[in-house]
PDB file of C-alpha atoms in Angstrom:
ATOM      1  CA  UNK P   1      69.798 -31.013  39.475  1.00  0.00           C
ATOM      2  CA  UNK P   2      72.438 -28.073  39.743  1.00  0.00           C
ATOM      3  CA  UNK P   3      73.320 -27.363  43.123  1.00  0.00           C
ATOM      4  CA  UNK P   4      71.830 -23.627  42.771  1.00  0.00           C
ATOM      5  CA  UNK P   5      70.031 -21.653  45.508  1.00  0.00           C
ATOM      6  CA  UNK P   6      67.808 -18.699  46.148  1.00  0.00           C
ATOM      7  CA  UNK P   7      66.949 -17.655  49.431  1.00  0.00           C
ATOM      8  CA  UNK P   8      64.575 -14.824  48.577  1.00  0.00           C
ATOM      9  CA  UNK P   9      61.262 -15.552  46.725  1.00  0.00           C
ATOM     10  CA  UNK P  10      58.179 -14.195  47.127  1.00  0.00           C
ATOM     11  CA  UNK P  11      54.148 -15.972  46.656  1.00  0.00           C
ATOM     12  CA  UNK P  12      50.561 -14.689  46.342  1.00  0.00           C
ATOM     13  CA  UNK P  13      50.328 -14.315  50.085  1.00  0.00           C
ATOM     14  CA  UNK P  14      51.894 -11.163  50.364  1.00  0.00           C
ATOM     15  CA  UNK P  15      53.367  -9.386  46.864  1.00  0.00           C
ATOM     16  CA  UNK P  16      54.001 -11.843  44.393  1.00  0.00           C
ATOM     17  CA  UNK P  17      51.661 -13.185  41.400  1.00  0.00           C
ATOM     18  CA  UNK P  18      52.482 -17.073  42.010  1.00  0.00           C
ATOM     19  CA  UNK P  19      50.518 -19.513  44.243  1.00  0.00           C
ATOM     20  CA  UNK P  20      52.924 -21.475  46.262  1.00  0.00           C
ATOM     21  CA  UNK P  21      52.528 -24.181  43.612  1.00  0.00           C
ATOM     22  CA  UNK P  22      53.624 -22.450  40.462  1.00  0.00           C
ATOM     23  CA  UNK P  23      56.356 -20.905  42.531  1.00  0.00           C
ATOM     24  CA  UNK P  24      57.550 -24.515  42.945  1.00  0.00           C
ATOM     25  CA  UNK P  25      56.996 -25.027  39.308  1.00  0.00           C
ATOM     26  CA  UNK P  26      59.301 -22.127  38.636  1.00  0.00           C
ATOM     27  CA  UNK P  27      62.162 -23.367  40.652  1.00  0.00           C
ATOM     28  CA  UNK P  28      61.996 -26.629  38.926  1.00  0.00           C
ATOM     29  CA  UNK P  29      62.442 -24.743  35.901  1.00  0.00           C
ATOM     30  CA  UNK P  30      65.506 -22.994  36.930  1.00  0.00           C
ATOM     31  CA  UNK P  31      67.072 -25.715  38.057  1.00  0.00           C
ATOM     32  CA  UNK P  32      66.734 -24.592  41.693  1.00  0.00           C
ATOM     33  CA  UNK P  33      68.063 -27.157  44.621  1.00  0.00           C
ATOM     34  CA  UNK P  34      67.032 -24.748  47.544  1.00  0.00           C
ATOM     35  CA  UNK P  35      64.392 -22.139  47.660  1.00  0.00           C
ATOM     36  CA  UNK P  36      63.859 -19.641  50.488  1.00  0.00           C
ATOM     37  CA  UNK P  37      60.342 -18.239  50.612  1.00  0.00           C
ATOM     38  CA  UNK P  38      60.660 -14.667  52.690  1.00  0.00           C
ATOM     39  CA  UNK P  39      56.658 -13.631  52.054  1.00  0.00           C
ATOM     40  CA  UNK P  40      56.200 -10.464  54.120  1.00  0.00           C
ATOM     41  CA  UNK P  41      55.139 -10.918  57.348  1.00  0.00           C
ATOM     42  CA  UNK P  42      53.603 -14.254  56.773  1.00  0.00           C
ATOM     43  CA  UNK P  43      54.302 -17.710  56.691  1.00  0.00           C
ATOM     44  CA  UNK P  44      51.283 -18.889  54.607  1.00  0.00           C
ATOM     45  CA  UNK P  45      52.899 -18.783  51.216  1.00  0.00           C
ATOM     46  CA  UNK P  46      55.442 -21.756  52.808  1.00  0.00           C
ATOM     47  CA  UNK P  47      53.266 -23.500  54.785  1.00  0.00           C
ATOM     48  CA  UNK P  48      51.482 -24.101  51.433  1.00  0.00           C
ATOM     49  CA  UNK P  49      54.720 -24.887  49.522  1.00  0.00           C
ATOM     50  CA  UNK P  50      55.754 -27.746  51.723  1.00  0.00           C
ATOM     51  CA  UNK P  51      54.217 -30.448  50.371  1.00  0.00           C
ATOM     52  CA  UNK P  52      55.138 -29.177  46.427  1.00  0.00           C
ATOM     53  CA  UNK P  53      58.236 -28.509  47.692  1.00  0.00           C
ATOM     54  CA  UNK P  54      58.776 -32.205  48.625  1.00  0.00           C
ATOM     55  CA  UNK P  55      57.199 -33.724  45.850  1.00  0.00           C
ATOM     56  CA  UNK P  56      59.310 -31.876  43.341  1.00  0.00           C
ATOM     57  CA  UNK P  57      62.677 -32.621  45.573  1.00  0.00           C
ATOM     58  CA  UNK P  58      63.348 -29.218  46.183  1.00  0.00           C
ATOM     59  CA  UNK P  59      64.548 -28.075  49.968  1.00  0.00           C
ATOM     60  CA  UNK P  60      62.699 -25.840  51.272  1.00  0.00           C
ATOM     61  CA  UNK P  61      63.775 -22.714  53.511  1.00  0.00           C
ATOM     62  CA  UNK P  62      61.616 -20.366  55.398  1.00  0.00           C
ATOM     63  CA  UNK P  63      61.924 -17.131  56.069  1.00  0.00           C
ATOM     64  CA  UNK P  64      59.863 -14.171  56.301  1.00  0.00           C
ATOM     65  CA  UNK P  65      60.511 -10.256  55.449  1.00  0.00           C
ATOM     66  CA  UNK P  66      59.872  -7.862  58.311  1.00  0.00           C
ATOM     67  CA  UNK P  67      59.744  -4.246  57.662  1.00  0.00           C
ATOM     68  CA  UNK P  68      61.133  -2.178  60.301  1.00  0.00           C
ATOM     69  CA  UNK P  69      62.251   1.407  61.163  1.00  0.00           C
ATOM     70  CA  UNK P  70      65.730   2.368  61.944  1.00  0.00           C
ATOM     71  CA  UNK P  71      66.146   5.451  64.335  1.00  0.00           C
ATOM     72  CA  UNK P  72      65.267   8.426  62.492  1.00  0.00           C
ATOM     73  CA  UNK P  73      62.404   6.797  61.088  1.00  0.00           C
ATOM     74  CA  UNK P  74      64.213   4.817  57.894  1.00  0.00           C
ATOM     75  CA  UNK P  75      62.376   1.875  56.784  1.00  0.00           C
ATOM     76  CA  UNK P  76      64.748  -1.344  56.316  1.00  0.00           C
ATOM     77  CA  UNK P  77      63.511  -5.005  55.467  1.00  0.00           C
ATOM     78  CA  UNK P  78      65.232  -7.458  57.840  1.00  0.00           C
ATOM     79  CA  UNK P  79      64.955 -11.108  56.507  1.00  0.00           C
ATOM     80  CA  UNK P  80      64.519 -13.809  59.122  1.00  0.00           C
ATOM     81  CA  UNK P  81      65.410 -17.402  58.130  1.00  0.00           C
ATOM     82  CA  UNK P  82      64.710 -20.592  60.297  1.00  0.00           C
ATOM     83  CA  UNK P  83      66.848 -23.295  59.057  1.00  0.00           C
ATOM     84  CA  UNK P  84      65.605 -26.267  62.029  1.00  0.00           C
ATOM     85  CA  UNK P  85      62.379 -26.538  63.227  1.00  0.00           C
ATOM     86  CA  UNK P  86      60.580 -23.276  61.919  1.00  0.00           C
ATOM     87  CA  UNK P  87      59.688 -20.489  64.124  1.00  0.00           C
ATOM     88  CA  UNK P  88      58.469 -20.300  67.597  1.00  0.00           C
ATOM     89  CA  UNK P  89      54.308 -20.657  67.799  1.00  0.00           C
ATOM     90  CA  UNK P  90      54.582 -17.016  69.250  1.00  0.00           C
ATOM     91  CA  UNK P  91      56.302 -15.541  66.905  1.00  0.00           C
ATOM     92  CA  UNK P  92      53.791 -16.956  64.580  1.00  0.00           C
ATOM     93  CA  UNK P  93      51.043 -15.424  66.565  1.00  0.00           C
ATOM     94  CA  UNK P  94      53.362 -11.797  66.939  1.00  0.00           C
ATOM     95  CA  UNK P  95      52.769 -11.448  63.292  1.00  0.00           C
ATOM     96  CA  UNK P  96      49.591 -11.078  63.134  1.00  0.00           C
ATOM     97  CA  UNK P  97      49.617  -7.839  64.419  1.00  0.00           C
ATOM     98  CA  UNK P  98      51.690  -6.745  61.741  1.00  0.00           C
ATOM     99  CA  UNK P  99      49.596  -7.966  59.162  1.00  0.00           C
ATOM    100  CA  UNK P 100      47.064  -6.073  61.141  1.00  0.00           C
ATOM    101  CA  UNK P 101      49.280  -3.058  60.617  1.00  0.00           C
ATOM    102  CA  UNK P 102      49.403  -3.439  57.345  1.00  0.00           C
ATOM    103  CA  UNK P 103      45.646  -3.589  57.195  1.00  0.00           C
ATOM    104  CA  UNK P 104      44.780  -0.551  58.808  1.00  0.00           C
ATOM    105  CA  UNK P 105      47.551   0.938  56.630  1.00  0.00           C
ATOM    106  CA  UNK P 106      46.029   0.359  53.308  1.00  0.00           C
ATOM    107  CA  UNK P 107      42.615   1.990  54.751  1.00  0.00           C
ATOM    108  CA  UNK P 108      44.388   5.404  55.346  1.00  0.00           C
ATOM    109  CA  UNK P 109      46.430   4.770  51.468  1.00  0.00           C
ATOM    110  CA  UNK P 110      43.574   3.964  50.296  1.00  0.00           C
ATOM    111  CA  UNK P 111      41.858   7.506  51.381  1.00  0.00           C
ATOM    112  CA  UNK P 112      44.650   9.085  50.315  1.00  0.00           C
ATOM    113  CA  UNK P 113      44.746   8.324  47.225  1.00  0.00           C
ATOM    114  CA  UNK P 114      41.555   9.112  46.536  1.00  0.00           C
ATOM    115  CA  UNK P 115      42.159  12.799  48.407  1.00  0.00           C
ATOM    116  CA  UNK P 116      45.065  13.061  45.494  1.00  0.00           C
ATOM    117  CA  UNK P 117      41.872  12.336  43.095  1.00  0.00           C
ATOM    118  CA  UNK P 118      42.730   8.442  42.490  1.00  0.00           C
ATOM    119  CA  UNK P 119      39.235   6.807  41.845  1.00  0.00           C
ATOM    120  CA  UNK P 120      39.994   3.439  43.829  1.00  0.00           C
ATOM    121  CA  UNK P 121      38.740   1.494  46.190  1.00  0.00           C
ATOM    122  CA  UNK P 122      40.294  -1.098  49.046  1.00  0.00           C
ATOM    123  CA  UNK P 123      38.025  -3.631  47.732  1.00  0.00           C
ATOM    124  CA  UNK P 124      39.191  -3.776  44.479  1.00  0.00           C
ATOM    125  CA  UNK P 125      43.294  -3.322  45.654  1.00  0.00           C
ATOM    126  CA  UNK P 126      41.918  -6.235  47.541  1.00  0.00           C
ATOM    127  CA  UNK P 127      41.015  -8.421  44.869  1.00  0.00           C
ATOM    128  CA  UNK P 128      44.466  -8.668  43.508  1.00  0.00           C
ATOM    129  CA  UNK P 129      46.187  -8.907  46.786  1.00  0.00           C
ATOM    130  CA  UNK P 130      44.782 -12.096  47.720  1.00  0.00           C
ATOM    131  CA  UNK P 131      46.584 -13.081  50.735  1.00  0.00           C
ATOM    132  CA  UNK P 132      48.383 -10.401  51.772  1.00  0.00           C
ATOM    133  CA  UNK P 133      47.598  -6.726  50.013  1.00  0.00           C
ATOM    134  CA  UNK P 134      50.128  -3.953  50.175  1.00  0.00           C
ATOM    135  CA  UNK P 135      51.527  -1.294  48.035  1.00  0.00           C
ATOM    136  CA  UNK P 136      52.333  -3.295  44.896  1.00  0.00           C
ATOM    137  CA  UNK P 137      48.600  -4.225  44.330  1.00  0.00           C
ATOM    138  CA  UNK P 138      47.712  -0.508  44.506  1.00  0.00           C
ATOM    139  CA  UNK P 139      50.318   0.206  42.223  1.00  0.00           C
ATOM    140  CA  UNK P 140      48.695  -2.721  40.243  1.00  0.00           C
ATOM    141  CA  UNK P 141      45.232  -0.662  40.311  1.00  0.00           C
ATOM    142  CA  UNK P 142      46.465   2.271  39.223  1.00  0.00           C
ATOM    143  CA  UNK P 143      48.443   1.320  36.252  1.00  0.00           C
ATOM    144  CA  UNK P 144      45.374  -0.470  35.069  1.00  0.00           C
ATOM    145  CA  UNK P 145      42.915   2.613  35.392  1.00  0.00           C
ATOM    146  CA  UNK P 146      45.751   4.277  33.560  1.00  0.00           C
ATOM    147  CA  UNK P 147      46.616   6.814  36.121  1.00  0.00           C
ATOM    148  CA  UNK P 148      50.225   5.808  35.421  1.00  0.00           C
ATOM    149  CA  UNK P 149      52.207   4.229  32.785  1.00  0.00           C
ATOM    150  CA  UNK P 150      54.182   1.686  34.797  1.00  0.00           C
ATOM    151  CA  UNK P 151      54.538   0.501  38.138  1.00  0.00           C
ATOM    152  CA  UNK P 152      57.615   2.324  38.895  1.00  0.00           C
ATOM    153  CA  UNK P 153      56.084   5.459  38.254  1.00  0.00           C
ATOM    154  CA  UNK P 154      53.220   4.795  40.914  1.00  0.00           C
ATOM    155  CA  UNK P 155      56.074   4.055  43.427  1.00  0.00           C
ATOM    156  CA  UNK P 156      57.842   7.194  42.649  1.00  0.00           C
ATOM    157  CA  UNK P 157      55.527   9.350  42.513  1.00  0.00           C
ATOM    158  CA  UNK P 158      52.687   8.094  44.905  1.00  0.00           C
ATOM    159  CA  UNK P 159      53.474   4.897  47.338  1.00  0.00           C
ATOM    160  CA  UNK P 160      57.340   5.149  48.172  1.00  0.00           C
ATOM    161  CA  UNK P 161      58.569   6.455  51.155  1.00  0.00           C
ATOM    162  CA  UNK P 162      59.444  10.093  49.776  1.00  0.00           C
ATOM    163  CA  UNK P 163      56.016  10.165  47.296  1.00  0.00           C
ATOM    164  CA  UNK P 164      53.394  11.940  48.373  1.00  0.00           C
ATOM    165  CA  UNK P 165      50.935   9.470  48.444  1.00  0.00           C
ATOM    166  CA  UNK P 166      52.509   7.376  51.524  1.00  0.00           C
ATOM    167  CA  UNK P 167      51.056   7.166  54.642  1.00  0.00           C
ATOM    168  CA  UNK P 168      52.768   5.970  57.668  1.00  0.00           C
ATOM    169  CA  UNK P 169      52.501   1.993  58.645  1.00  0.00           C
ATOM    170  CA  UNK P 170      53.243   0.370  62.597  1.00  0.00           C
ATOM    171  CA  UNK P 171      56.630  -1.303  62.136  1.00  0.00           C
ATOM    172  CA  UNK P 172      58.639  -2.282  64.741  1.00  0.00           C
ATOM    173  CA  UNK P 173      62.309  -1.091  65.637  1.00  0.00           C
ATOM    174  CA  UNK P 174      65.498  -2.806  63.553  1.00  0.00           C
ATOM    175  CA  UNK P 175      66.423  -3.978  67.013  1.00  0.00           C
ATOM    176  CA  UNK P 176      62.570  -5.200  68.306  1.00  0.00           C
ATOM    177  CA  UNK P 177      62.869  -6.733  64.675  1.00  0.00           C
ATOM    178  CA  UNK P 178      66.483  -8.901  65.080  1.00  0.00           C
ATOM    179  CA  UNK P 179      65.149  -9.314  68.492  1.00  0.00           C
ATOM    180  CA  UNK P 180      62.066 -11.398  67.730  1.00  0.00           C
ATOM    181  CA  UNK P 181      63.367 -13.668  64.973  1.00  0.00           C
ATOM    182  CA  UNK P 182      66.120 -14.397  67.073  1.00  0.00           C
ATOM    183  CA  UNK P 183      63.803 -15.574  69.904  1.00  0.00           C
ATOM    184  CA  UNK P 184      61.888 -17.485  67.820  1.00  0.00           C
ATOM    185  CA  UNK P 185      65.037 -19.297  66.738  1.00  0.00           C
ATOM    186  CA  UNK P 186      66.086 -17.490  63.485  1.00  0.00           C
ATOM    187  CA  UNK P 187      68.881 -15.855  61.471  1.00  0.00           C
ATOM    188  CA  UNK P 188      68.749 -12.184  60.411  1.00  0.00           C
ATOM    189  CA  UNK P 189      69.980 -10.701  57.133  1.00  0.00           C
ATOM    190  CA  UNK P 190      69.776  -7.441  56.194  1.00  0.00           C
ATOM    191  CA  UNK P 191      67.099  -7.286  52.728  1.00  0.00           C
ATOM    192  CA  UNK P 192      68.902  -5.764  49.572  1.00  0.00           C
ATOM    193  CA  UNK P 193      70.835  -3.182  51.086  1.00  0.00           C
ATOM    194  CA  UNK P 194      71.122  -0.703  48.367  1.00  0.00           C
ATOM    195  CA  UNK P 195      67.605   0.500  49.309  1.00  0.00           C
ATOM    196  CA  UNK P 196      68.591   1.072  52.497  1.00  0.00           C
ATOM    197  CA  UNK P 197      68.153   5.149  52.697  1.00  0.00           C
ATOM    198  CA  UNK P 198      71.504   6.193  54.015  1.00  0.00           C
ATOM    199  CA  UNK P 199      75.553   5.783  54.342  1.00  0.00           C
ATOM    200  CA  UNK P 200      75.010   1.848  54.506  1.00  0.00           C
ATOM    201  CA  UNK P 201      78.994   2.071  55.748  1.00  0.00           C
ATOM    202  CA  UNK P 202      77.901   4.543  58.442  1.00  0.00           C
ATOM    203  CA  UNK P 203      74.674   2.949  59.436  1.00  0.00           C
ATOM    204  CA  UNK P 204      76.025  -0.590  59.709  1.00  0.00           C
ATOM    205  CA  UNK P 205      77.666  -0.407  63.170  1.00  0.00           C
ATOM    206  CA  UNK P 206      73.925   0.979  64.365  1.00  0.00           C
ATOM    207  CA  UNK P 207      72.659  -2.726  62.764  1.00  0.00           C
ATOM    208  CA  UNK P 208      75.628  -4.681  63.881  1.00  0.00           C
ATOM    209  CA  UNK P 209      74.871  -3.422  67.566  1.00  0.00           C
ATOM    210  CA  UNK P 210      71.196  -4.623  67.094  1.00  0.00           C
ATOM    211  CA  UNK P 211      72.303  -8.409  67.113  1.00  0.00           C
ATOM    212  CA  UNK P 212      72.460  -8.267  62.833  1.00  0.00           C
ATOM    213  CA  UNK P 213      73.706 -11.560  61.610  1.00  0.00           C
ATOM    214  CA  UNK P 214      74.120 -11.449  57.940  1.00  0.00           C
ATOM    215  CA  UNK P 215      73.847  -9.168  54.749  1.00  0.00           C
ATOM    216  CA  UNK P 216      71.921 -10.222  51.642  1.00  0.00           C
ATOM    217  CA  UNK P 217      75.067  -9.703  49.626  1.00  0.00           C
ATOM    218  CA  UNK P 218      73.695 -10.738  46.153  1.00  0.00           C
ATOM    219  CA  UNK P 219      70.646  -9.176  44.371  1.00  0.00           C
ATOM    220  CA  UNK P 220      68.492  -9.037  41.532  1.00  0.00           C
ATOM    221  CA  UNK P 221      68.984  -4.994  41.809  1.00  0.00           C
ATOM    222  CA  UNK P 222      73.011  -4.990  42.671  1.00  0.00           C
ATOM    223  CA  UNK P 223      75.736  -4.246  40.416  1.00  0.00           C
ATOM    224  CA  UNK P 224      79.201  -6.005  40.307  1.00  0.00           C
ATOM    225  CA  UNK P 225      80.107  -2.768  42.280  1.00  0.00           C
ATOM    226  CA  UNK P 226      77.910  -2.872  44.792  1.00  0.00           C
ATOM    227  CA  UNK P 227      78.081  -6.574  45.216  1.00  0.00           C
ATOM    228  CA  UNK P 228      81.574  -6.322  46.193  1.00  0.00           C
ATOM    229  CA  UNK P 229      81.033  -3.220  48.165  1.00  0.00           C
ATOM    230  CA  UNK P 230      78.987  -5.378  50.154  1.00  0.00           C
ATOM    231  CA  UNK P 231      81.087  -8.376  50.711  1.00  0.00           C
ATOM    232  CA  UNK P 232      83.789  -5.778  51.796  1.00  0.00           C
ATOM    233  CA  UNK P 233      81.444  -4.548  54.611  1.00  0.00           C
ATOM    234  CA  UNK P 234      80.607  -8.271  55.787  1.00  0.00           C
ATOM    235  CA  UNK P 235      83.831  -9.312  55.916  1.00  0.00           C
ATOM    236  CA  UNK P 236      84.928  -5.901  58.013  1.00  0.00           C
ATOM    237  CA  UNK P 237      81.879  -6.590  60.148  1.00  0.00           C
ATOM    238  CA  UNK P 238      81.950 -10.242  60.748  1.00  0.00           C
ATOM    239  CA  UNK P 239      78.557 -10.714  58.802  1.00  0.00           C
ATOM    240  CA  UNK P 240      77.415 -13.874  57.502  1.00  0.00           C
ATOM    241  CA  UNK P 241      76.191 -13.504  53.525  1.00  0.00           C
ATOM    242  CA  UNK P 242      72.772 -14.578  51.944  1.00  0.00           C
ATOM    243  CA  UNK P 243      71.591 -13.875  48.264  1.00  0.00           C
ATOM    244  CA  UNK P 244      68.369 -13.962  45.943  1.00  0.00           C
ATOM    245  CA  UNK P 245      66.789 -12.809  43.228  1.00  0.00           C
ATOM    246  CA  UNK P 246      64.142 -11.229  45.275  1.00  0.00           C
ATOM    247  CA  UNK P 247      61.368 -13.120  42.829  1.00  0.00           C
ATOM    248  CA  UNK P 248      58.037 -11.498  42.511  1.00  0.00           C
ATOM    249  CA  UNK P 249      56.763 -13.259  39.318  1.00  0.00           C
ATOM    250  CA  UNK P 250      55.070 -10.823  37.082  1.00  0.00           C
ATOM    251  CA  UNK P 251      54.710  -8.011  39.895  1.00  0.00           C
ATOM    252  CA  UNK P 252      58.605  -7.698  39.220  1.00  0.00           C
ATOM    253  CA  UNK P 253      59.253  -8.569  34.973  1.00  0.00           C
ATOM    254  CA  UNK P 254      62.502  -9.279  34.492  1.00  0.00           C
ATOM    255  CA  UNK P 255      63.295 -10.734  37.161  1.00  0.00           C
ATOM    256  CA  UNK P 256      64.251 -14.974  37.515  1.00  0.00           C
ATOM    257  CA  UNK P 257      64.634 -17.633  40.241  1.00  0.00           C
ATOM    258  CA  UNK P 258      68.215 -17.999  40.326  1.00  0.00           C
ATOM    259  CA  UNK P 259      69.776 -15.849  37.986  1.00  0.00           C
ATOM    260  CA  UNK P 260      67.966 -12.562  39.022  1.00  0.00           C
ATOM    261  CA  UNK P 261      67.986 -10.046  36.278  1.00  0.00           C
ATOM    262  CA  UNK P 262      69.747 -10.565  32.607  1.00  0.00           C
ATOM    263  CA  UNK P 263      71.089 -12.972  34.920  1.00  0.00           C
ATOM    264  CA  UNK P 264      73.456 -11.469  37.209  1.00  0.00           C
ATOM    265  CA  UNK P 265      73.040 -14.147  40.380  1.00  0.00           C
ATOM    266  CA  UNK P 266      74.607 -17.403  40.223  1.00  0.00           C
ATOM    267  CA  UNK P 267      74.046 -18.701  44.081  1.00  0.00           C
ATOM    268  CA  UNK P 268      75.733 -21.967  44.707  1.00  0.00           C
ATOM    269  CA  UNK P 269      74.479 -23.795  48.182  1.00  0.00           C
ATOM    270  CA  UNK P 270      77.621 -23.110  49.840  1.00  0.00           C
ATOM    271  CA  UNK P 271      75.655 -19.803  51.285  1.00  0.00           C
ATOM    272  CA  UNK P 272      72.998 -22.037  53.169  1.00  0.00           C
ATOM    273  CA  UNK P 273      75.878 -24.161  54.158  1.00  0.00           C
ATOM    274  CA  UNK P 274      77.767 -21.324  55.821  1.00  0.00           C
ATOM    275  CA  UNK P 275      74.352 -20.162  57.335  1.00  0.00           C
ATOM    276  CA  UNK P 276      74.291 -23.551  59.545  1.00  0.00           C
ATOM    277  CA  UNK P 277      77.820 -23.921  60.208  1.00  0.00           C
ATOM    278  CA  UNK P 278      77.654 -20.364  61.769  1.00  0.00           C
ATOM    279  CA  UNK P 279      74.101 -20.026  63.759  1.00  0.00           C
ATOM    280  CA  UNK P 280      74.626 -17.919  66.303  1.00  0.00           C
ATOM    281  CA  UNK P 281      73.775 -18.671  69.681  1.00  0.00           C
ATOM    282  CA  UNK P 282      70.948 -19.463  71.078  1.00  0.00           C
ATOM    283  CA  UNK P 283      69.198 -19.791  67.893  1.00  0.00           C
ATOM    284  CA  UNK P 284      68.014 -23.361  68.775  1.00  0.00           C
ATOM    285  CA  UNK P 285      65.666 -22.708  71.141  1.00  0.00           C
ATOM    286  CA  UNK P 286      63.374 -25.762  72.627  1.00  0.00           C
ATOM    287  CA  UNK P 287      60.059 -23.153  72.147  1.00  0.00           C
ATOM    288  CA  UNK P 288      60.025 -23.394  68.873  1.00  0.00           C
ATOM    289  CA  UNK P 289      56.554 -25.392  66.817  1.00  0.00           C
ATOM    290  CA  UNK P 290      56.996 -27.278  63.804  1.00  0.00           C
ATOM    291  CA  UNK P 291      56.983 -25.279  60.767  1.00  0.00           C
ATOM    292  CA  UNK P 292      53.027 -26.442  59.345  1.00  0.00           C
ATOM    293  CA  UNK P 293      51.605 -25.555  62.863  1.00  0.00           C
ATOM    294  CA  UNK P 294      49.332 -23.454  61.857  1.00  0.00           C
TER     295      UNK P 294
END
């Protein structure tokens, strides 16, 4: 097996189309050594991988994808990996009021929408977000009852941040964000950064002086320009550098474990190597639970 990672995957339990299983299947496929599963704001999606994950000789890394608000109000996803033990029980137990977030979010979307004169209902967004439903499963909806003609169009227009269909979710601070993982024993990276709404150069001194330890460098969505835009900023910063193809399965076509899109990744396991050699303090903390806890 190649020694080729990718440290940002995503299953059924929050926006992706594969069970934990066929993701596992997939990586076999690509010739994966390492996979990171980063599920939003659960850990369900690698709690169920584990044992597929060992079968097929694949290491297994978790993470998890927090959404959180800069000042200002900016949404940023902050990936958390735990390269030991897994995270702390509490922070287990601290995301369930995100996912509770999340929850009460898609009721007020979900109202929305149907203000805006979208005929659809939570139960049936529901039904295709299995684990974990959220925006891409509405988008899902209302692509199939043809109210748009792809699922970029129902971000655009209705369910991103600037659309007029979005409604306000909890999330906590950047800082409250770094904070937590790093108390429950974790590394922080900051999520494909050319989403990030602003100067990234200007606004990366604000993360740095959160406690940020790393920048997801390489992406499915980042251009040979951007990628080395964004090593330049790590190195000037002192940031550690993770990568992945940010898999979603169908939810995101075009897109493949390991070589991202029309194959512009090529992650070799020296990343996850450089990830342990450089913890930062205190990230080995004695609270933490084993990883299938719960």
């Amino acid at each position: 097996m190649s020694n080729t990672i990718d440290l940002h995957s995503h299953t059924e339990e929050s926006d992706g189309s594969c069970t934990p299983a066929e993701l596992i299947e997939e990586a076999q496929r690509a010739g994966l050594s390492t996979l990171g599963i980063t599920d939003h704001d659960t850990f369900a999606g690698y709690d169920r991988a584990v044992p597929f994950a060992q079968r097929a000789g694949i290491e297994l890394v978790c993470g998890i994808e927090l959404s959180t608000k800069l000042y200002g109000g900016r949404s940023v996803h902050l990936l958390g990996y735990f390269l030991e033990d897994g995270p702390s029980r509490e922070f287990r137990e601290s995301i369930l009021d995100m996912q509770e977030a999340r929850r009460d979010r898609n009721i007020r979307l979900t109202a929305r929408l149907r203000e805006l004169g979208f005929d659809i209902t939570l139960e049936e967004v529901k039904a295709r977000g299995r684990g974990m439903t959220a925006r891409p499963h509405f988008a899902q909806v209302m692509l199939e009852k043809g109210y748009v003609s792809s699922l970029q169009q129902a971000f655009d227009e209705y369910l991103d941040e600037a659309a007029i269909g979005y409604v306000y979710r909890r999330e906590p601070s950047f800082a409250e964000g770094v904070r937590s993982i790093h108390d429950a024993g974790g590394i922080t990276s900051l999520a494909h950064p050319v989403r990030v709404r602003a100067d990234l150069a200007a606004t990366l001194p604000e993360l740095c002086a959160a406690g940020l330890d790393a920048i997801e460098v390489y992406h499915s969505d980042h251009t040979p320009e951007q990628t080395a835009q964004y090593v330049a900023l790590a190195e000037r910063h002192g940031l550690m550098i993770t990568g992945g193809s940010d898999f979603h399965g169908t939810a995101k076509p075009g897109i493949m474990l390991g070589t991202g899109r029309s194959g512009n990744l090529s992650l070799s396991d020296s990343l996850l190597e450089n990830l342990r050699a450089r913890r930062p303090a205190g990230s080995d903390s004695t609270a933490r639970s084993g990883s299938l806890a719960f």
